[in-house]
Each structure stands twice: as structure tokens, then as C-alpha cells.
PDB file of C-alpha atoms in Angstrom:
ATOM      1  CA  UNK T 148     182.940-214.743 110.254  1.00 54.00           C
ATOM      2  CA  UNK T 149     180.025-215.776 112.464  1.00 49.00           C
ATOM      3  CA  UNK T 150     179.179-212.118 113.171  1.00 55.00           C
ATOM      4  CA  UNK T 151     179.248-211.354 109.466  1.00 54.00           C
ATOM      5  CA  UNK T 152     176.870-214.230 108.783  1.00 53.00           C
ATOM      6  CA  UNK T 153     174.496-212.942 111.464  1.00 49.00           C
ATOM      7  CA  UNK T 154     174.569-209.469 109.967  1.00 48.00           C
ATOM      8  CA  UNK T 155     173.861-210.815 106.477  1.00 45.00           C
ATOM      9  CA  UNK T 156     170.973-212.897 107.821  1.00 51.00           C
ATOM     10  CA  UNK T 157     169.549-209.869 109.670  1.00 48.00           C
ATOM     11  CA  UNK T 158     169.772-207.726 106.568  1.00 48.00           C
ATOM     12  CA  UNK T 159     168.017-210.426 104.576  1.00 53.00           C
ATOM     13  CA  UNK T 160     165.193-210.503 107.128  1.00 51.00           C
ATOM     14  CA  UNK T 161     164.895-206.717 106.994  1.00 47.00           C
ATOM     15  CA  UNK T 162     164.809-206.793 103.210  1.00 56.00           C
ATOM     16  CA  UNK T 163     162.167-209.508 103.275  1.00 52.00           C
ATOM     17  CA  UNK T 164     160.098-207.502 105.762  1.00 50.00           C
ATOM     18  CA  UNK T 165     160.368-204.324 103.659  1.00 54.00           C
ATOM     19  CA  UNK T 166     159.360-206.247 100.534  1.00 53.00           C
ATOM     20  CA  UNK T 167     156.313-207.719 102.291  1.00 49.00           C
ATOM     21  CA  UNK T 168     155.466-204.265 103.646  1.00 48.00           C
ATOM     22  CA  UNK T 169     155.611-202.709 100.158  1.00 52.00           C
ATOM     23  CA  UNK T 170     153.500-205.528  98.746  1.00 47.00           C
ATOM     24  CA  UNK T 171     150.950-205.054 101.526  1.00 48.00           C
ATOM     25  CA  UNK T 172     150.872-201.291 100.949  1.00 48.00           C
ATOM     26  CA  UNK T 173     150.465-201.835  97.206  1.00 49.00           C
ATOM     27  CA  UNK T 174     147.641-204.312  97.778  1.00 49.00           C
ATOM     28  CA  UNK T 175     145.963-201.887 100.203  1.00 47.00           C
ATOM     29  CA  UNK T 176     146.297-199.042  97.680  1.00 48.00           C
ATOM     30  CA  UNK T 177     144.842-201.211  94.929  1.00 51.00           C
ATOM     31  CA  UNK T 178     142.030-202.273  97.241  1.00 52.00           C
ATOM     32  CA  UNK T 179     141.237-198.650  98.144  1.00 49.00           C
ATOM     33  CA  UNK T 180     141.298-197.651  94.491  1.00 51.00           C
ATOM     34  CA  UNK T 181     139.020-200.559  93.655  1.00 52.00           C
ATOM     35  CA  UNK T 182     136.586-199.469  96.370  1.00 53.00           C
ATOM     36  CA  UNK T 183     136.593-195.950  94.955  1.00 54.00           C
ATOM     37  CA  UNK T 184     136.182-197.117  91.366  1.00 52.00           C
ATOM     38  CA  UNK T 185     133.281-199.318  92.430  1.00 57.00           C
ATOM     39  CA  UNK T 186     131.541-196.402  94.121  1.00 57.00           C
ATOM     40  CA  UNK T 187     130.672-193.904  91.364  1.00 54.00           C
ATOM     41  CA  UNK T 188     128.023-192.284  93.570  1.00 51.00           C
ATOM     42  CA  UNK T 189     130.875-190.381  95.233  1.00 54.00           C
ATOM     43  CA  UNK T 190     131.096-188.087  92.249  1.00 53.00           C
ATOM     44  CA  UNK T 191     127.582-188.594  90.954  1.00 54.00           C
ATOM     45  CA  UNK T 192     126.228-186.539  93.841  1.00 52.00           C
ATOM     46  CA  UNK T 193     126.779-183.732  91.357  1.00 51.00           C
ATOM     47  CA  UNK T 194     124.022-185.283  89.271  1.00 59.00           C
ATOM     48  CA  UNK T 195     121.809-186.351  92.169  1.00 62.00           C
ATOM     49  CA  UNK T 196     119.499-183.467  92.984  1.00 74.00           C
ATOM     50  CA  UNK T 197     118.122-184.898  96.209  1.00 83.00           C
ATOM     51  CA  UNK T 198     117.082-183.653  99.640  1.00 87.00           C
ATOM     52  CA  UNK T 199     120.606-183.962 101.020  1.00 81.00           C
ATOM     53  CA  UNK T 200     121.920-181.600  98.370  1.00 79.00           C
ATOM     54  CA  UNK T 201     119.476-178.963  99.633  1.00 84.00           C
ATOM     55  CA  UNK T 202     120.051-179.724 103.340  1.00 82.00           C
ATOM     56  CA  UNK T 203     116.456-180.868 103.770  1.00 90.00           C
ATOM     57  CA  UNK T 204     115.346-183.453 106.311  1.00 90.00           C
ATOM     58  CA  UNK T 205     112.312-185.703 106.474  1.00 93.00           C
ATOM     59  CA  UNK T 206     109.948-186.703 103.667  1.00 95.00           C
ATOM     60  CA  UNK T 207     109.779-183.308 101.995  1.00 96.00           C
ATOM     61  CA  UNK T 208     107.263-183.037  99.160  1.00 97.00           C
ATOM     62  CA  UNK T 209     107.392-179.345  98.256  1.00 97.00           C
ATOM     63  CA  UNK T 210     109.284-176.221  99.291  1.00 96.00           C
ATOM     64  CA  UNK T 211     107.984-172.744  98.458  1.00 96.00           C
ATOM     65  CA  UNK T 212     110.410-169.906  99.144  1.00 94.00           C
ATOM     66  CA  UNK T 213     109.201-166.315  99.090  1.00 94.00           C
ATOM     67  CA  UNK T 214     111.879-163.641  99.108  1.00 93.00           C
ATOM     68  CA  UNK T 215     111.132-160.120 100.367  1.00 92.00           C
ATOM     69  CA  UNK T 216     113.147-156.985 100.879  1.00 89.00           C
ATOM     70  CA  UNK T 217     113.740-156.252 104.563  1.00 83.00           C
ATOM     71  CA  UNK T 218     114.217-153.058 106.555  1.00 77.00           C
ATOM     72  CA  UNK T 219     117.678-151.592 106.110  1.00 70.00           C
ATOM     73  CA  UNK T 220     118.070-150.851 109.819  1.00 67.00           C
ATOM     74  CA  UNK T 221     117.895-154.590 110.611  1.00 63.00           C
ATOM     75  CA  UNK T 222     121.559-154.877 109.637  1.00 56.00           C
ATOM     76  CA  UNK T 223     123.827-155.054 112.677  1.00 53.00           C
ATOM     77  CA  UNK T 224     127.529-155.629 112.239  1.00 48.00           C
ATOM     78  CA  UNK T 225     128.154-158.858 114.142  1.00 45.00           C
ATOM     79  CA  UNK T 226     124.935-158.605 116.159  1.00 49.00           C
ATOM     80  CA  UNK T 227     122.071-161.058 115.603  1.00 51.00           C
ATOM     81  CA  UNK T 228     118.821-159.425 114.551  1.00 62.00           C
ATOM     82  CA  UNK T 229     115.277-160.597 115.283  1.00 70.00           C
ATOM     83  CA  UNK T 230     113.389-162.132 112.379  1.00 77.00           C
ATOM     84  CA  UNK T 231     110.166-160.252 111.592  1.00 77.00           C
ATOM     85  CA  UNK T 232     107.106-162.460 112.035  1.00 75.00           C
ATOM     86  CA  UNK T 233     105.465-161.012 108.925  1.00 78.00           C
ATOM     87  CA  UNK T 234     107.161-159.464 105.882  1.00 83.00           C
ATOM     88  CA  UNK T 235     107.062-155.682 105.703  1.00 80.00           C
ATOM     89  CA  UNK T 236     109.002-155.307 102.480  1.00 85.00           C
ATOM     90  CA  UNK T 237     108.317-155.990  98.818  1.00 90.00           C
ATOM     91  CA  UNK T 238     108.213-159.523  97.432  1.00 91.00           C
ATOM     92  CA  UNK T 239     111.000-159.757  94.852  1.00 92.00           C
ATOM     93  CA  UNK T 240     111.112-163.467  93.951  1.00 94.00           C
ATOM     94  CA  UNK T 241     109.524-166.867  94.521  1.00 95.00           C
ATOM     95  CA  UNK T 242     111.150-170.275  94.209  1.00 95.00           C
ATOM     96  CA  UNK T 243     109.215-173.560  94.276  1.00 97.00           C
ATOM     97  CA  UNK T 244     110.880-177.002  94.465  1.00 96.00           C
ATOM     98  CA  UNK T 245     109.003-180.303  94.209  1.00 97.00           C
ATOM     99  CA  UNK T 246     110.446-183.666  95.271  1.00 96.00           C
ATOM    100  CA  UNK T 247     109.491-187.265  94.531  1.00 95.00           C
ATOM    101  CA  UNK T 248     108.719-189.753  97.373  1.00 95.00           C
ATOM    102  CA  UNK T 249     112.315-190.988  96.895  1.00 92.00           C
ATOM    103  CA  UNK T 250     113.561-187.491  97.703  1.00 93.00           C
ATOM    104  CA  UNK T 251     114.691-186.402  94.231  1.00 93.00           C
ATOM    105  CA  UNK T 252     114.057-182.958  92.810  1.00 95.00           C
ATOM    106  CA  UNK T 253     111.507-183.225  89.980  1.00 96.00           C
ATOM    107  CA  UNK T 254     110.451-179.642  89.327  1.00 97.00           C
ATOM    108  CA  UNK T 255     111.830-176.181  90.064  1.00 96.00           C
ATOM    109  CA  UNK T 256     110.115-172.862  89.402  1.00 96.00           C
ATOM    110  CA  UNK T 257     111.763-169.423  89.587  1.00 95.00           C
ATOM    111  CA  UNK T 258     109.528-166.366  89.512  1.00 95.00           C
ATOM    112  CA  UNK T 259     111.078-162.911  89.267  1.00 92.00           C
ATOM    113  CA  UNK T 260     108.679-160.313  90.649  1.00 89.00           C
ATOM    114  CA  UNK T 261     110.843-157.396  89.543  1.00 86.00           C
ATOM    115  CA  UNK T 262     111.070-158.108  85.826  1.00 84.00           C
ATOM    116  CA  UNK T 263     108.666-159.173  83.109  1.00 82.00           C
ATOM    117  CA  UNK T 264     109.121-162.443  81.202  1.00 78.00           C
ATOM    118  CA  UNK T 265     111.967-163.528  83.500  1.00 85.00           C
ATOM    119  CA  UNK T 266     110.380-166.664  84.993  1.00 94.00           C
ATOM    120  CA  UNK T 267     111.924-170.115  84.471  1.00 95.00           C
ATOM    121  CA  UNK T 268     110.712-173.656  85.120  1.00 96.00           C
ATOM    122  CA  UNK T 269     112.872-176.809  85.205  1.00 96.00           C
ATOM    123  CA  UNK T 270     111.818-180.468  84.955  1.00 96.00           C
ATOM    124  CA  UNK T 271     114.234-183.212  86.089  1.00 95.00           C
ATOM    125  CA  UNK T 272     114.251-186.872  85.018  1.00 95.00           C
ATOM    126  CA  UNK T 273     116.349-189.737  86.441  1.00 92.00           C
ATOM    127  CA  UNK T 274     117.570-193.164  85.345  1.00 89.00           C
ATOM    128  CA  UNK T 275     117.051-196.452  87.198  1.00 87.00           C
ATOM    129  CA  UNK T 276     120.155-195.816  89.359  1.00 84.00           C
ATOM    130  CA  UNK T 277     118.779-192.486  90.562  1.00 85.00           C
ATOM    131  CA  UNK T 278     121.227-190.412  88.536  1.00 87.00           C
ATOM    132  CA  UNK T 279     120.126-187.338  86.625  1.00 90.00           C
ATOM    133  CA  UNK T 280     119.252-188.493  83.110  1.00 92.00           C
ATOM    134  CA  UNK T 281     118.227-185.133  81.679  1.00 94.00           C
ATOM    135  CA  UNK T 282     116.487-181.874  82.528  1.00 94.00           C
ATOM    136  CA  UNK T 283     114.435-179.421  80.509  1.00 96.00           C
ATOM    137  CA  UNK T 284     114.065-175.696  81.061  1.00 95.00           C
ATOM    138  CA  UNK T 285     111.480-173.294  79.660  1.00 95.00           C
ATOM    139  CA  UNK T 286     111.241-169.582  80.368  1.00 92.00           C
ATOM    140  CA  UNK T 287     108.354-167.167  80.075  1.00 91.00           C
ATOM    141  CA  UNK T 288     109.682-165.935  76.704  1.00 89.00           C
ATOM    142  CA  UNK T 289     109.155-169.390  75.203  1.00 90.00           C
ATOM    143  CA  UNK T 290     112.836-170.355  75.104  1.00 92.00           C
ATOM    144  CA  UNK T 291     113.466-174.070  75.742  1.00 93.00           C
ATOM    145  CA  UNK T 292     116.654-175.841  76.702  1.00 92.00           C
ATOM    146  CA  UNK T 293     117.550-179.499  77.348  1.00 95.00           C
ATOM    147  CA  UNK T 294     120.660-181.043  78.882  1.00 93.00           C
ATOM    148  CA  UNK T 295     121.213-184.809  79.013  1.00 94.00           C
ATOM    149  CA  UNK T 296     123.867-187.092  80.550  1.00 92.00           C
ATOM    150  CA  UNK T 297     125.160-190.525  79.565  1.00 92.00           C
ATOM    151  CA  UNK T 298     126.875-192.918  81.996  1.00 89.00           C
ATOM    152  CA  UNK T 299     129.036-196.024  81.653  1.00 86.00           C
ATOM    153  CA  UNK T 300     128.224-199.479  83.073  1.00 82.00           C
ATOM    154  CA  UNK T 301     129.687-198.556  86.472  1.00 78.00           C
ATOM    155  CA  UNK T 302     127.684-195.352  86.655  1.00 81.00           C
ATOM    156  CA  UNK T 303     130.408-192.824  85.856  1.00 83.00           C
ATOM    157  CA  UNK T 304     129.419-189.911  83.572  1.00 87.00           C
ATOM    158  CA  UNK T 305     130.539-190.267  79.949  1.00 90.00           C
ATOM    159  CA  UNK T 306     129.015-187.430  77.950  1.00 92.00           C
ATOM    160  CA  UNK T 307     126.835-184.340  78.270  1.00 91.00           C
ATOM    161  CA  UNK T 308     124.631-183.102  75.450  1.00 92.00           C
ATOM    162  CA  UNK T 309     122.719-179.851  75.084  1.00 90.00           C
ATOM    163  CA  UNK T 310     119.673-179.830  72.838  1.00 87.00           C
ATOM    164  CA  UNK T 311     120.819-183.211  71.442  1.00 79.00           C
ATOM    165  CA  UNK T 312     124.264-181.883  70.481  1.00 83.00           C
ATOM    166  CA  UNK T 313     127.355-183.282  72.312  1.00 81.00           C
ATOM    167  CA  UNK T 314     129.151-180.521  74.186  1.00 86.00           C
ATOM    168  CA  UNK T 315     131.506-182.355  76.551  1.00 91.00           C
ATOM    169  CA  UNK T 316     132.780-185.733  77.688  1.00 93.00           C
ATOM    170  CA  UNK T 317     134.271-186.966  80.969  1.00 92.00           C
ATOM    171  CA  UNK T 318     137.313-188.752  82.333  1.00 91.00           C
ATOM    172  CA  UNK T 319     137.494-190.232  85.836  1.00 88.00           C
ATOM    173  CA  UNK T 320     140.680-190.952  87.807  1.00 87.00           C
ATOM    174  CA  UNK T 321     140.724-192.624  91.231  1.00 81.00           C
ATOM    175  CA  UNK T 322     143.414-192.387  93.920  1.00 77.00           C
ATOM    176  CA  UNK T 323     143.635-193.278  97.603  1.00 79.00           C
ATOM    177  CA  UNK T 324     142.704-189.679  98.411  1.00 82.00           C
ATOM    178  CA  UNK T 325     139.528-189.599  96.357  1.00 86.00           C
ATOM    179  CA  UNK T 326     138.333-189.047  92.816  1.00 87.00           C
ATOM    180  CA  UNK T 327     139.297-186.633  90.058  1.00 90.00           C
ATOM    181  CA  UNK T 328     136.538-185.840  87.561  1.00 90.00           C
ATOM    182  CA  UNK T 329     137.551-184.111  84.315  1.00 93.00           C
ATOM    183  CA  UNK T 330     134.916-182.544  82.083  1.00 93.00           C
ATOM    184  CA  UNK T 331     136.342-181.782  78.642  1.00 94.00           C
ATOM    185  CA  UNK T 332     134.606-179.179  76.486  1.00 90.00           C
ATOM    186  CA  UNK T 333     134.356-180.542  72.953  1.00 76.00           C
ATOM    187  CA  UNK T 334     133.902-177.135  71.314  1.00 77.00           C
ATOM    188  CA  UNK T 335     136.593-175.176  73.151  1.00 79.00           C
ATOM    189  CA  UNK T 336     140.087-175.972  74.375  1.00 84.00           C
ATOM    190  CA  UNK T 337     139.003-176.048  78.015  1.00 92.00           C
ATOM    191  CA  UNK T 338     138.472-178.436  80.930  1.00 95.00           C
ATOM    192  CA  UNK T 339     136.736-178.325  84.289  1.00 94.00           C
ATOM    193  CA  UNK T 340     138.492-180.525  86.860  1.00 95.00           C
ATOM    194  CA  UNK T 341     136.812-181.417  90.161  1.00 92.00           C
ATOM    195  CA  UNK T 342     138.530-183.206  93.057  1.00 92.00           C
ATOM    196  CA  UNK T 343     136.486-185.188  95.620  1.00 89.00           C
ATOM    197  CA  UNK T 344     137.558-186.858  98.848  1.00 88.00           C
ATOM    198  CA  UNK T 345     136.706-190.474  99.711  1.00 83.00           C
ATOM    199  CA  UNK T 346     133.301-189.362 101.057  1.00 81.00           C
ATOM    200  CA  UNK T 347     132.349-187.601  97.844  1.00 80.00           C
ATOM    201  CA  UNK T 348     132.826-184.097  99.201  1.00 86.00           C
ATOM    202  CA  UNK T 349     134.153-181.557  96.722  1.00 90.00           C
ATOM    203  CA  UNK T 350     137.625-180.269  97.643  1.00 94.00           C
ATOM    204  CA  UNK T 351     138.782-178.314  94.615  1.00 95.00           C
ATOM    205  CA  UNK T 352     137.465-177.114  91.261  1.00 95.00           C
ATOM    206  CA  UNK T 353     139.742-175.909  88.460  1.00 96.00           C
ATOM    207  CA  UNK T 354     139.028-174.321  85.096  1.00 94.00           C
ATOM    208  CA  UNK T 355     141.748-174.972  82.521  1.00 94.00           C
ATOM    209  CA  UNK T 356     141.977-173.084  79.235  1.00 91.00           C
ATOM    210  CA  UNK T 357     144.584-173.927  76.612  1.00 87.00           C
ATOM    211  CA  UNK T 358     146.452-176.061  79.135  1.00 88.00           C
ATOM    212  CA  UNK T 359     146.651-173.368  81.855  1.00 90.00           C
ATOM    213  CA  UNK T 360     144.666-173.048  85.089  1.00 92.00           C
ATOM    214  CA  UNK T 361     142.793-169.755  84.773  1.00 92.00           C
ATOM    215  CA  UNK T 362     140.617-170.122  87.883  1.00 94.00           C
ATOM    216  CA  UNK T 363     140.169-172.424  90.847  1.00 95.00           C
ATOM    217  CA  UNK T 364     138.103-172.840  94.000  1.00 95.00           C
ATOM    218  CA  UNK T 365     139.433-174.612  97.112  1.00 96.00           C
ATOM    219  CA  UNK T 366     137.076-175.743  99.898  1.00 96.00           C
ATOM    220  CA  UNK T 367     137.879-176.584 103.524  1.00 96.00           C
ATOM    221  CA  UNK T 368     135.556-178.396 105.951  1.00 94.00           C
ATOM    222  CA  UNK T 369     135.514-178.833 109.726  1.00 93.00           C
ATOM    223  CA  UNK T 370     135.313-182.150 111.621  1.00 92.00           C
ATOM    224  CA  UNK T 371     131.523-182.165 111.201  1.00 90.00           C
ATOM    225  CA  UNK T 372     131.816-181.881 107.436  1.00 88.00           C
ATOM    226  CA  UNK T 373     130.556-178.275 107.384  1.00 90.00           C
ATOM    227  CA  UNK T 374     132.085-175.841 104.920  1.00 92.00           C
ATOM    228  CA  UNK T 375     134.255-173.293 106.760  1.00 94.00           C
ATOM    229  CA  UNK T 376     136.416-171.712 104.060  1.00 94.00           C
ATOM    230  CA  UNK T 377     136.541-171.111 100.317  1.00 94.00           C
ATOM    231  CA  UNK T 378     139.498-169.655  98.452  1.00 93.00           C
ATOM    232  CA  UNK T 379     138.982-168.727  94.810  1.00 93.00           C
ATOM    233  CA  UNK T 380     141.320-167.404  92.163  1.00 91.00           C
ATOM    234  CA  UNK T 381     140.474-165.853  88.798  1.00 89.00           C
ATOM    235  CA  UNK T 382     142.908-164.779  86.117  1.00 83.00           C
ATOM    236  CA  UNK T 383     141.168-161.843  84.496  1.00 66.00           C
ATOM    237  CA  UNK T 384     142.275-159.932  81.415  1.00 61.00           C
ATOM    238  CA  UNK T 385     145.535-158.295  82.436  1.00 62.00           C
ATOM    239  CA  UNK T 386     144.876-158.890  86.128  1.00 68.00           C
ATOM    240  CA  UNK T 387     144.257-161.529  88.783  1.00 75.00           C
ATOM    241  CA  UNK T 388     141.704-161.662  91.551  1.00 79.00           C
ATOM    242  CA  UNK T 389     141.682-163.777  94.702  1.00 85.00           C
ATOM    243  CA  UNK T 390     138.820-164.051  97.183  1.00 86.00           C
ATOM    244  CA  UNK T 391     138.833-165.682 100.593  1.00 88.00           C
ATOM    245  CA  UNK T 392     135.468-166.513 102.181  1.00 89.00           C
ATOM    246  CA  UNK T 393     135.130-167.892 105.711  1.00 91.00           C
ATOM    247  CA  UNK T 394     131.943-169.321 107.254  1.00 90.00           C
ATOM    248  CA  UNK T 395     130.685-169.534 110.815  1.00 90.00           C
ATOM    249  CA  UNK T 396     127.947-172.185 111.007  1.00 90.00           C
ATOM    250  CA  UNK T 397     125.162-173.047 113.400  1.00 89.00           C
ATOM    251  CA  UNK T 398     124.779-176.566 114.826  1.00 88.00           C
ATOM    252  CA  UNK T 399     122.875-177.652 111.698  1.00 87.00           C
ATOM    253  CA  UNK T 400     125.692-176.578 109.411  1.00 86.00           C
ATOM    254  CA  UNK T 401     123.958-173.498 108.006  1.00 87.00           C
ATOM    255  CA  UNK T 402     126.149-170.385 107.767  1.00 88.00           C
ATOM    256  CA  UNK T 403     125.230-167.651 110.230  1.00 87.00           C
ATOM    257  CA  UNK T 404     128.140-165.369 109.344  1.00 84.00           C
ATOM    258  CA  UNK T 405     130.052-165.069 106.093  1.00 85.00           C
ATOM    259  CA  UNK T 406     133.183-162.941 105.760  1.00 84.00           C
ATOM    260  CA  UNK T 407     134.786-162.202 102.412  1.00 83.00           C
ATOM    261  CA  UNK T 408     138.106-160.602 101.544  1.00 82.00           C
ATOM    262  CA  UNK T 409     138.623-159.633  97.917  1.00 78.00           C
ATOM    263  CA  UNK T 410     142.090-158.879  96.599  1.00 73.00           C
ATOM    264  CA  UNK T 411     143.302-157.891  93.159  1.00 55.00           C
ATOM    265  CA  UNK T 412     142.392-154.666  91.459  1.00 52.00           C
ATOM    266  CA  UNK T 413     140.836-153.516  94.719  1.00 54.00           C
ATOM    267  CA  UNK T 414     140.690-154.768  98.285  1.00 56.00           C
ATOM    268  CA  UNK T 415     137.523-154.644 100.298  1.00 60.00           C
ATOM    269  CA  UNK T 416     136.037-156.601 103.145  1.00 63.00           C
ATOM    270  CA  UNK T 417     132.325-157.256 103.566  1.00 63.00           C
ATOM    271  CA  UNK T 418     130.184-159.638 105.544  1.00 70.00           C
ATOM    272  CA  UNK T 419     126.788-161.299 105.520  1.00 76.00           C
ATOM    273  CA  UNK T 420     124.730-162.569 108.424  1.00 79.00           C
ATOM    274  CA  UNK T 421     121.910-165.101 108.522  1.00 85.00           C
ATOM    275  CA  UNK T 422     119.355-165.620 111.277  1.00 86.00           C
ATOM    276  CA  UNK T 423     117.261-168.803 111.015  1.00 90.00           C
ATOM    277  CA  UNK T 424     114.036-170.320 112.266  1.00 91.00           C
ATOM    278  CA  UNK T 425     113.450-174.075 111.909  1.00 94.00           C
ATOM    279  CA  UNK T 426     110.433-176.370 111.999  1.00 93.00           C
ATOM    280  CA  UNK T 427     110.140-179.562 114.068  1.00 93.00           C
ATOM    281  CA  UNK T 428     111.925-181.558 111.346  1.00 91.00           C
ATOM    282  CA  UNK T 429     114.929-179.255 111.496  1.00 91.00           C
ATOM    283  CA  UNK T 430     114.229-177.564 108.157  1.00 93.00           C
ATOM    284  CA  UNK T 431     114.584-173.832 107.613  1.00 93.00           C
ATOM    285  CA  UNK T 432     111.249-171.999 107.510  1.00 93.00           C
ATOM    286  CA  UNK T 433     112.496-168.425 107.910  1.00 92.00           C
ATOM    287  CA  UNK T 434     115.810-166.767 107.240  1.00 90.00           C
ATOM    288  CA  UNK T 435     116.789-163.140 107.637  1.00 86.00           C
ATOM    289  CA  UNK T 436     119.672-162.424 105.262  1.00 84.00           C
ATOM    290  CA  UNK T 437     121.542-159.336 106.404  1.00 80.00           C
ATOM    291  CA  UNK T 438     123.845-157.518 104.017  1.00 76.00           C
ATOM    292  CA  UNK T 439     125.178-153.993 103.747  1.00 68.00           C
ATOM    293  CA  UNK T 440     123.997-153.966 100.140  1.00 69.00           C
ATOM    294  CA  UNK T 441     120.413-154.842 101.052  1.00 76.00           C
ATOM    295  CA  UNK T 442     118.590-157.118 103.506  1.00 83.00           C
ATOM    296  CA  UNK T 443     116.255-159.940 102.526  1.00 88.00           C
ATOM    297  CA  UNK T 444     113.654-161.979 104.375  1.00 89.00           C
ATOM    298  CA  UNK T 445     113.214-165.524 103.043  1.00 92.00           C
ATOM    299  CA  UNK T 446     110.117-167.429 104.145  1.00 93.00           C
ATOM    300  CA  UNK T 447     109.858-171.138 103.295  1.00 94.00           C
ATOM    301  CA  UNK T 448     106.658-173.142 103.335  1.00 94.00           C
ATOM    302  CA  UNK T 449     107.391-176.875 103.496  1.00 95.00           C
ATOM    303  CA  UNK T 450     104.963-179.666 102.675  1.00 95.00           C
ATOM    304  CA  UNK T 451     105.703-183.263 103.704  1.00 96.00           C
ATOM    305  CA  UNK T 452     104.559-186.646 102.445  1.00 96.00           C
ATOM    306  CA  UNK T 453     102.298-188.418 104.936  1.00 88.00           C
TER     307      UNK T 453
END
């Protein structure tokens, strides 16, 4: 009888311990969820067009990128090429980005040197929390376009309007693994679902039409937070297509080699190579983009705030 009493007492202690453990785990989960729900900037990086989004360092004021064609014989399969000091090819495009002293993108100009009336200019405006309030676009043909966002009291996105007409609204779900952002198209039976980890890094993006996932993009990062792999899937009309892209990065996290394998209606493998030059701040000033389909030389002029 005494042994039975000891066993019963031991079981009671174990049960009490397990109950306390479950309560503690529940409280920890609730605490983690609360921390996530109180940190909307994890997902609002999508609407924060700042220097970090463009991998820029220092007090950058303006970036002017000039894109030229490059000699075809510069392409070397797996072998680094030397960046030309001066462009020898034809200028095909120019991109200008301007940033505020707080580091937010305020203006973006795209000039297409190969086509007439194909230029576009964007103006970005932010709210008091630094989130993108709205942006306006105008092209050289006179077409104008405006997109605006509304947020709740915590800073989560609520709605998106285009030219003052509502086009989508948002739902946000938080878990211990991160945040799930759902953008629901008000005009079509479709959703875009984005999954973020606890640091706000995008892990997966899904497009859902009529309740079915028709495409997705999965992203994998290394221990430094650099993107190393992307796997995408698209359900096309009467067919499916899957693409696997792997990245080899330099010490700054910029891809120096990109390998892509496309499967579906056809299978082919191709690769891209980048060779960089940086300024004293660690920002890219020259990049030689090597591709079997055509090489490009990208020269960036960077202005800094004093």
C-alpha cells in the first residue's frame, strides 16, 4: 500500500510539472505572438523603400545608374572577367534614385534609351511612421497612376487603392514563426499570401486563384541572411513550370554567380555572373553583368549628404 501511495504521489507531481510546463509554453507563445503583433515593421518593410532595401550604406542622397551594352567576348563560363574602366558599348538605359536625409526613396526616374516615349518617373510620399503613404507615376506619354495605402492603429496595412478606387484589402496573422500577410483582391477571386520570419525576411509568396495555389516562390537564406536559393512554381494553361535559382554571394551579400534550372515544357540551364567594384562606403559603383544572352556594364554614380 505504501508503494502504491508513493507511485500515486509521483504521478501527481509529474502531472503538476507537465501542467506547469504547458502553461509556461502557452504563456511564452502568447508573449512571442504579442511581440510580433506589436512589431508591424516586420512586414511593413515591403512598404518602406529605404536604403536597406537597396543594399546601400552611408548617407546616400542620389544614385545614378547608367546601363551599357558590353562586349560579348567578356562572358566567361565560371571565370571572373575584368570590368572595363570606360564603357565601350551603347547606353541602353538610365535609372536615377533620390533619397531623403532619413534614407527613404523619394523619387525614381527610368529612362529607356532604346525606345521613344518609354520613360517613367515615380514620386514617393510617407506617413509619420515612415511607411509608404502613396506614390505617383507619370510616363512620357502623359499617363498618370497613383497607388495609396491605409494602415491600422498598430501600423499594419489595411487597404490599397489605385487612382482613388479600392482594389485590395489585407489580413495579418501572427505565429511564433513569423507573420503571414494576406492581400485580397477585391475585384477578382484571388489572394497574394506572403510569409515572413521573426526578423521580417520574406520566406514564401503564394498566389491563390479561386481557392487554389497557382504559383509560389520559396526563399532560402544562409547564416548571414543572404539569399542563396529561390524555388518558384507556376501553373500555366495546361502545363506547370518550376524554376530553381541558386546564388553565390560575395562578402557583402551581392550575388556573383546565379544558376537557374527551368523545368516544365522544356529544361534548360543557364547562368549569370556579376563582377563588382565598390566605393569607400561599400556601395556598388560598377558592375559587369555577364550573360549568354547579352552582357551589360552598369556604372553607378553615388552622391552623399555631407
